[in-house]
Each structure stands twice: as structure tokens, then as C-alpha cells.
Amino acid sequence: MALFTVFGNPISHSLSPQIHLAFAKQAGVELNYTRSLTSVSRFRRAVAQFFREGGAGANVTVPFKAEAYELVTHVTARAKQAGAVNTFVPLGYGQLLGDNTDGIGLVRDLTQNLKQAIAQRDIVLLGAGGAARGVVGPLLAEGPRQLIIANRTLEKANAIAEVFNHRTLVAARLNDVVIPSGALVINATSASLAKQTVAVAAEQLGRAGAVYDMMYGADPTAFIQQAQQAGVGEVFDGLGMLVEQAGVAFTLWHEGAELDTQAVLGELRAQQKAR
């Protein structure tokens, strides 16, 4: 039976095994998908050992996506653009292809599942780490009016803006960002993972038309609660992004698989409500 895993820290909360097993059932394939807890110092060795022992593919979550980019032998165009890898595809002879499915997963969730417009809309991306950089390219490809990257340190936001060098891309400091009225605000920081709020002014956040947190949980995330308290009516978590990016990864490992991602997402939502 083919073996897959997801590397991360923390990792016990990950729904990736459940999602990929659901996809496997749809596709009529058998697989074993596990969670792999590791550390920065052991990450490379853990990945090497996994594939040496016959691993058929793997996902990578926080905080190892940048490290994953550094260890692969080949990268896709979107992974190169992101400077981060969240999916490993073994090529044989010890070689690994690195891909990044986060951005396409986010865009699919926003546009297909949540019916949120991106084209000709103001988008504000909070954070300038690997999670943010991984979605900038696909967001820009949708043609927003402007994409504002707001970060605690302006230097990191500017660094991303310089890499993509796009006319609609703007860098800003998080604590004094001006959010355009009706903008879609996307939280790409890890604040919710630590149950912390994001350092953006409530009066600014309240101007948003909708907010999206890349994190997810059985209860509203800290950022979603923060947005609700600021008066934002439409709030979404990142569960759909998780399912959609997983679907893209699954088809990299199982070419030609036809997946119903919305069915898997619906089942996960139902389980959340039942808790």
C-alpha cells in the first residue's frame, strides 16, 4: 500500500490524513497517509528517511515550507515563484520534485466554494512569510484592483513586492495599513495558530467586505473573532483552502484522478457542526 505523510510542527491537529483518505475512496485507490512530527534540525533527515523507506509522496506544512524548497532537486514554476514547497513528488534515484499548491487551493476556495470575487477587487494580505508568498502569484493572476501586502516589518513586505514586481502590488506596515472599503482581507500570519489576534487596527479591519483566515478549527479562529468584533459580516476560515490544495496535491500523485472536493469539504463542515 502506497505511503504518504504530512510533515509539520505542530501536526496532531492536521486533517490531511482524513482528506486524502476521502480522495482515495473517490478515486478507488488504496493508500496509507500519516502525520510526521519533526523539528527544524531533523527535517531534512526525516524527509530523506521517509522516501528512502518507500514513501510515495508527502505534504509539508508550517514551519517547514521554506526548508522544503531548499532540499528538493526540482521545482515547479509556481513553487519557484513562491519560494516555498508544500508538496513532494518523488522522481526516483533520490530526486524530489517540489510543488506549491497553496495559492491555487486558496483561489479555488474563494472563487468556487465561497463565490468571492478577486478580479478588480482590493485584496489585503496580512503577513509576509512563506504562507503569504505562496499565494501572491495565483492571487495576482486573478486580476485584483490592487494587492496590498501588510506586515509587521515593512522590509519583508517590500521584499515580496520586489520579487513579483507587479504594478498592482503594494507593501504596507501592518499597524498602519489602510484597508480599502469592501476589500477582501486574507490572514496569512500564524497568529490564529497561537490563538492570537493580528496587529491591525479594528477601525481598519471593520472596513473589509469579507475576511478569510488561512487557519481553521472547530471553533472560529482568533482572527475571525477579531474581524467579527470589528463588525465584518462575511468571515471564512481556511478549511476549504486545505481541501482544495490537497486535491491538487492528490492529482500530482494520482494523475487523472477525478475528485469531488466540495463533497469532502461538506463532510468536514458537518463534522465541525456536530462537535
Tab-separated table of C-alpha atoms in Angstrom:
chain	number	residue	atom	x	y	z
A	1	MET	CA	0.000	0.000	0.000
A	2	ALA	CA	1.396	3.389	-1.016
A	3	LEU	CA	2.576	5.501	1.920
A	4	PHE	CA	2.083	9.262	2.159
A	5	THR	CA	2.580	11.735	5.011
A	6	VAL	CA	2.453	15.374	6.051
A	7	PHE	CA	5.445	16.940	7.814
A	8	GLY	CA	4.818	19.724	10.321
A	9	ASN	CA	5.165	21.045	13.852
A	10	PRO	CA	2.581	21.057	15.361
A	11	ILE	CA	0.878	18.355	13.317
A	12	SER	CA	-1.550	16.438	15.531
A	13	HIS	CA	-4.406	18.764	14.518
A	14	SER	CA	-3.935	18.179	10.777
A	15	LEU	CA	-6.934	16.916	8.821
A	16	SER	CA	-4.767	15.956	5.843
A	17	PRO	CA	-4.958	12.189	6.521
A	18	GLN	CA	-8.765	12.282	6.623
A	19	ILE	CA	-8.937	14.401	3.458
A	20	HIS	CA	-6.564	12.239	1.429
A	21	LEU	CA	-8.251	9.023	2.533
A	22	ALA	CA	-11.559	10.518	1.347
A	23	PHE	CA	-9.981	11.371	-2.009
A	24	ALA	CA	-8.537	7.857	-2.238
A	25	LYS	CA	-12.003	6.408	-1.742
A	26	GLN	CA	-13.363	8.605	-4.528
A	27	ALA	CA	-10.521	7.615	-6.850
A	28	GLY	CA	-10.682	3.917	-5.991
A	29	VAL	CA	-7.095	3.661	-4.754
A	30	GLU	CA	-5.639	2.356	-1.510
A	31	LEU	CA	-3.126	4.369	0.474
A	32	ASN	CA	-1.818	4.974	3.964
A	33	TYR	CA	-1.479	8.644	4.928
A	34	THR	CA	0.199	9.574	8.222
A	35	ARG	CA	1.273	12.645	10.193
A	36	SER	CA	5.016	13.205	10.756
A	37	LEU	CA	6.054	15.457	13.634
A	38	THR	CA	9.605	16.714	13.213
A	39	SER	CA	11.849	19.687	14.005
A	40	VAL	CA	13.901	22.168	12.008
A	41	SER	CA	17.100	20.327	12.886
A	42	ARG	CA	15.681	16.923	11.895
A	43	PHE	CA	13.500	17.892	8.933
A	44	ARG	CA	15.947	17.005	6.147
A	45	ARG	CA	16.774	13.652	7.696
A	46	ALA	CA	13.112	12.866	8.297
A	47	VAL	CA	12.228	13.585	4.661
A	48	ALA	CA	15.181	11.564	3.347
A	49	GLN	CA	14.300	8.605	5.566
A	50	PHE	CA	10.631	8.698	4.558
A	51	PHE	CA	11.400	8.469	0.859
A	52	ARG	CA	14.274	6.035	1.353
A	53	GLU	CA	11.769	3.701	3.008
A	54	GLY	CA	9.407	3.892	0.030
A	55	GLY	CA	7.287	6.998	0.602
A	56	ALA	CA	5.153	7.743	-2.455
A	57	GLY	CA	4.573	11.444	-1.757
A	58	ALA	CA	4.322	13.967	1.062
A	59	ASN	CA	2.891	17.295	2.069
A	60	VAL	CA	4.642	19.973	4.124
A	61	THR	CA	3.023	22.456	6.480
A	62	VAL	CA	4.304	25.082	8.919
A	63	PRO	CA	7.081	25.764	9.653
A	64	PHE	CA	8.976	23.776	7.003
A	65	LYS	CA	7.841	25.078	3.608
A	66	ALA	CA	10.939	27.227	3.023
A	67	GLU	CA	13.225	24.384	4.159
A	68	ALA	CA	11.350	22.046	1.817
A	69	TYR	CA	12.117	24.371	-1.087
A	70	GLU	CA	15.820	24.209	-0.285
A	71	LEU	CA	16.074	20.425	-0.230
A	72	VAL	CA	14.257	19.422	-3.443
A	73	THR	CA	16.161	18.743	-6.661
A	74	HIS	CA	13.456	20.081	-8.994
A	75	VAL	CA	10.725	22.711	-8.555
A	76	THR	CA	7.607	23.673	-10.469
A	77	ALA	CA	7.189	27.231	-11.730
A	78	ARG	CA	4.663	28.047	-9.019
A	79	ALA	CA	6.923	26.679	-6.267
A	80	LYS	CA	9.826	28.724	-7.618
A	81	GLN	CA	7.638	31.817	-7.649
A	82	ALA	CA	6.526	31.141	-4.078
A	83	GLY	CA	9.993	30.266	-2.798
A	84	ALA	CA	8.244	27.559	-0.778
A	85	VAL	CA	7.187	23.928	-1.226
A	86	ASN	CA	4.198	22.159	0.309
A	87	THR	CA	4.148	19.007	-1.833
A	88	PHE	CA	6.880	16.450	-2.574
A	89	VAL	CA	6.698	14.187	-5.624
A	90	PRO	CA	9.450	11.513	-5.772
A	91	LEU	CA	11.106	11.228	-9.172
A	92	GLY	CA	13.310	8.239	-8.396
A	93	TYR	CA	17.057	7.946	-7.804
A	94	GLY	CA	16.800	10.159	-4.742
A	95	GLN	CA	15.345	13.126	-6.647
A	96	LEU	CA	12.336	15.093	-5.452
A	97	LEU	CA	10.031	17.484	-7.284
A	98	GLY	CA	8.723	20.296	-5.119
A	99	ASP	CA	5.408	21.999	-5.838
A	100	ASN	CA	3.287	24.594	-4.065
A	101	THR	CA	-0.472	24.058	-4.223
A	102	ASP	CA	-1.440	26.635	-1.581
A	103	GLY	CA	-2.171	29.510	-3.923
A	104	ILE	CA	-4.333	27.572	-6.346
A	105	GLY	CA	-6.121	25.998	-3.367
A	106	LEU	CA	-6.888	29.419	-1.886
A	107	VAL	CA	-8.146	30.840	-5.181
A	108	ARG	CA	-10.368	27.816	-5.836
A	109	ASP	CA	-11.886	28.032	-2.375
A	110	LEU	CA	-12.526	31.769	-2.648
A	111	THR	CA	-13.938	31.811	-6.157
A	112	GLN	CA	-15.641	28.412	-6.483
A	113	ASN	CA	-16.751	27.482	-2.963
A	114	LEU	CA	-17.277	30.902	-1.376
A	115	LYS	CA	-18.225	32.883	-4.519
A	116	GLN	CA	-15.874	35.714	-3.555
A	117	ALA	CA	-14.701	37.977	-6.369
A	118	ILE	CA	-10.979	38.599	-6.718
A	119	ALA	CA	-10.879	40.250	-10.145
A	120	GLN	CA	-10.961	44.046	-9.949
A	121	ARG	CA	-11.253	43.917	-6.155
A	122	ASP	CA	-8.956	45.293	-3.472
A	123	ILE	CA	-7.186	42.436	-1.680
A	124	VAL	CA	-5.249	42.889	1.562
A	125	LEU	CA	-2.874	40.072	2.507
A	126	LEU	CA	-1.778	40.108	6.152
A	127	GLY	CA	1.710	38.700	6.697
A	128	ALA	CA	4.810	38.315	4.541
A	129	GLY	CA	6.064	34.857	5.425
A	130	GLY	CA	6.058	31.672	3.373
A	131	ALA	CA	2.269	31.312	3.556
A	132	ALA	CA	1.799	34.780	2.093
A	133	ARG	CA	4.407	34.443	-0.616
A	134	GLY	CA	2.902	31.108	-1.652
A	135	VAL	CA	-0.407	32.719	-2.634
A	136	VAL	CA	0.676	36.047	-4.138
A	137	GLY	CA	1.209	34.685	-7.662
A	138	PRO	CA	-2.185	32.961	-8.011
A	139	LEU	CA	-3.960	35.965	-6.465
A	140	LEU	CA	-2.296	38.357	-8.915
A	141	ALA	CA	-3.243	36.041	-11.792
A	142	GLU	CA	-6.910	36.687	-10.943
A	143	GLY	CA	-6.509	40.390	-11.720
A	144	PRO	CA	-7.269	42.244	-8.460
A	145	ARG	CA	-7.540	46.045	-8.499
A	146	GLN	CA	-4.639	46.061	-6.054
A	147	LEU	CA	-2.987	43.569	-3.725
A	148	ILE	CA	-1.699	45.117	-0.512
A	149	ILE	CA	0.801	43.052	1.487
A	150	ALA	CA	0.784	44.266	5.094
A	151	ASN	CA	3.389	43.024	7.546
A	152	ARG	CA	4.808	43.995	10.931
A	153	THR	CA	8.104	44.851	9.258
A	154	LEU	CA	7.812	46.786	6.019
A	155	GLU	CA	11.085	45.289	4.760
A	156	LYS	CA	9.611	41.786	4.413
A	157	ALA	CA	6.534	43.095	2.621
A	158	ASN	CA	8.751	45.119	0.280
A	159	ALA	CA	10.867	42.030	-0.385
A	160	ILE	CA	7.841	40.147	-1.721
A	161	ALA	CA	6.726	43.142	-3.761
A	162	GLU	CA	10.189	43.326	-5.358
A	163	VAL	CA	10.187	39.609	-6.206
A	164	PHE	CA	6.846	39.777	-8.032
A	165	ASN	CA	7.348	43.318	-9.377
A	166	HIS	CA	3.699	43.746	-10.327
A	167	ARG	CA	2.021	47.096	-10.933
A	168	THR	CA	-0.923	46.303	-8.628
A	169	LEU	CA	1.233	45.096	-5.718
A	170	VAL	CA	1.647	47.435	-2.730
A	171	ALA	CA	3.638	46.931	0.501
A	172	ALA	CA	2.488	48.374	3.827
A	173	ARG	CA	3.212	48.199	7.547
A	174	LEU	CA	0.617	46.131	9.393
A	175	ASN	CA	-0.175	48.516	12.222
A	176	ASP	CA	-0.878	51.467	9.918
A	177	VAL	CA	-2.310	49.761	6.831
A	178	VAL	CA	-5.298	51.498	5.253
A	179	ILE	CA	-7.854	48.891	4.204
A	180	PRO	CA	-9.992	49.979	1.229
A	181	SER	CA	-13.737	49.826	1.807
A	182	GLY	CA	-15.161	46.448	0.789
A	183	ALA	CA	-11.747	44.823	0.445
A	184	LEU	CA	-11.173	41.113	0.870
A	185	VAL	CA	-8.716	40.709	3.754
A	186	ILE	CA	-6.749	37.441	3.919
A	187	ASN	CA	-4.825	36.454	7.043
A	188	ALA	CA	-1.616	34.641	6.092
A	189	THR	CA	0.024	35.076	9.509
A	190	SER	CA	0.271	32.219	12.010
A	191	ALA	CA	-1.413	34.289	14.739
A	192	SER	CA	-4.546	32.140	14.869
A	193	LEU	CA	-2.430	29.018	15.280
A	194	ALA	CA	-1.178	30.563	18.533
A	195	LYS	CA	-4.710	31.824	19.348
A	196	GLN	CA	-3.531	35.412	18.987
A	197	THR	CA	-5.066	38.375	17.181
A	198	VAL	CA	-3.385	40.206	14.302
A	199	ALA	CA	-1.948	43.680	14.942
A	200	VAL	CA	-4.262	45.555	12.606
A	201	ALA	CA	-6.452	48.402	13.845
A	202	ALA	CA	-10.102	47.472	14.483
A	203	GLU	CA	-11.362	50.559	12.669
A	204	GLN	CA	-9.418	49.475	9.596
A	205	LEU	CA	-10.391	45.812	9.757
A	206	GLY	CA	-14.037	46.850	10.056
A	207	ARG	CA	-13.831	48.406	6.582
A	208	ALA	CA	-13.370	44.976	4.998
A	209	GLY	CA	-16.145	43.482	2.917
A	210	ALA	CA	-15.024	39.982	3.894
A	211	VAL	CA	-12.152	38.339	5.750
A	212	TYR	CA	-10.520	34.970	5.218
A	213	ASP	CA	-8.230	33.216	7.683
A	214	MET	CA	-5.913	30.585	6.201
A	215	MET	CA	-6.085	28.797	9.554
A	216	TYR	CA	-9.050	26.667	10.545
A	217	GLY	CA	-10.518	24.956	13.586
A	218	ALA	CA	-13.677	23.530	15.105
A	219	ASP	CA	-14.341	26.972	16.622
A	220	PRO	CA	-13.906	30.388	14.969
A	221	THR	CA	-10.223	31.300	14.828
A	222	ALA	CA	-8.809	34.210	16.806
A	223	PHE	CA	-8.638	36.317	13.638
A	224	ILE	CA	-12.234	35.541	12.653
A	225	GLN	CA	-13.381	36.532	16.141
A	226	GLN	CA	-11.318	39.705	15.832
A	227	ALA	CA	-12.988	40.512	12.500
A	228	GLN	CA	-16.471	39.819	13.850
A	229	GLN	CA	-15.832	42.134	16.788
A	230	ALA	CA	-14.733	44.792	14.290
A	231	GLY	CA	-18.079	44.438	12.515
A	232	VAL	CA	-17.149	42.384	9.453
A	233	GLY	CA	-20.181	40.453	8.225
A	234	GLU	CA	-18.623	37.814	5.954
A	235	VAL	CA	-15.948	35.673	7.629
A	236	PHE	CA	-14.349	32.450	6.361
A	237	ASP	CA	-11.728	30.052	7.647
A	238	GLY	CA	-9.133	28.121	5.657
A	239	LEU	CA	-10.663	24.647	5.722
A	240	GLY	CA	-11.729	24.950	2.093
A	241	MET	CA	-8.229	26.028	1.100
A	242	LEU	CA	-6.845	22.961	2.889
A	243	VAL	CA	-9.177	20.660	0.972
A	244	GLU	CA	-8.597	22.334	-2.399
A	245	GLN	CA	-4.793	22.419	-2.135
A	246	ALA	CA	-4.881	18.773	-1.020
A	247	GLY	CA	-6.916	17.938	-4.107
A	248	VAL	CA	-4.251	19.454	-6.353
A	249	ALA	CA	-1.531	17.505	-4.499
A	250	PHE	CA	-3.516	14.271	-4.787
A	251	THR	CA	-3.756	14.635	-8.566
A	252	LEU	CA	0.020	15.173	-8.747
A	253	TRP	CA	0.450	11.731	-7.161
A	254	HIS	CA	-2.510	10.111	-8.938
A	255	GLU	CA	-2.681	11.603	-12.412
A	256	GLY	CA	-6.136	11.575	-13.924
A	257	ALA	CA	-7.983	11.215	-10.614
A	258	GLU	CA	-11.376	12.927	-10.657
A	259	LEU	CA	-12.167	14.408	-7.263
A	260	ASP	CA	-15.241	15.980	-5.700
A	261	THR	CA	-13.546	18.390	-3.313
A	262	GLN	CA	-16.820	20.044	-2.342
A	263	ALA	CA	-18.196	16.710	-1.082
A	264	VAL	CA	-15.157	16.257	1.172
A	265	LEU	CA	-15.400	19.840	2.402
A	266	GLY	CA	-19.096	19.419	3.115
A	267	GLU	CA	-18.443	16.310	5.197
A	268	LEU	CA	-15.762	18.118	7.222
A	269	ARG	CA	-18.087	21.075	7.831
A	270	ALA	CA	-20.821	18.708	9.003
A	271	GLN	CA	-18.403	17.075	11.420
A	272	GLN	CA	-17.409	20.505	12.767
A	273	LYS	CA	-21.044	21.405	13.465
A	274	ALA	CA	-21.671	18.063	15.191
A	275	ARG	CA	-18.926	18.675	17.745
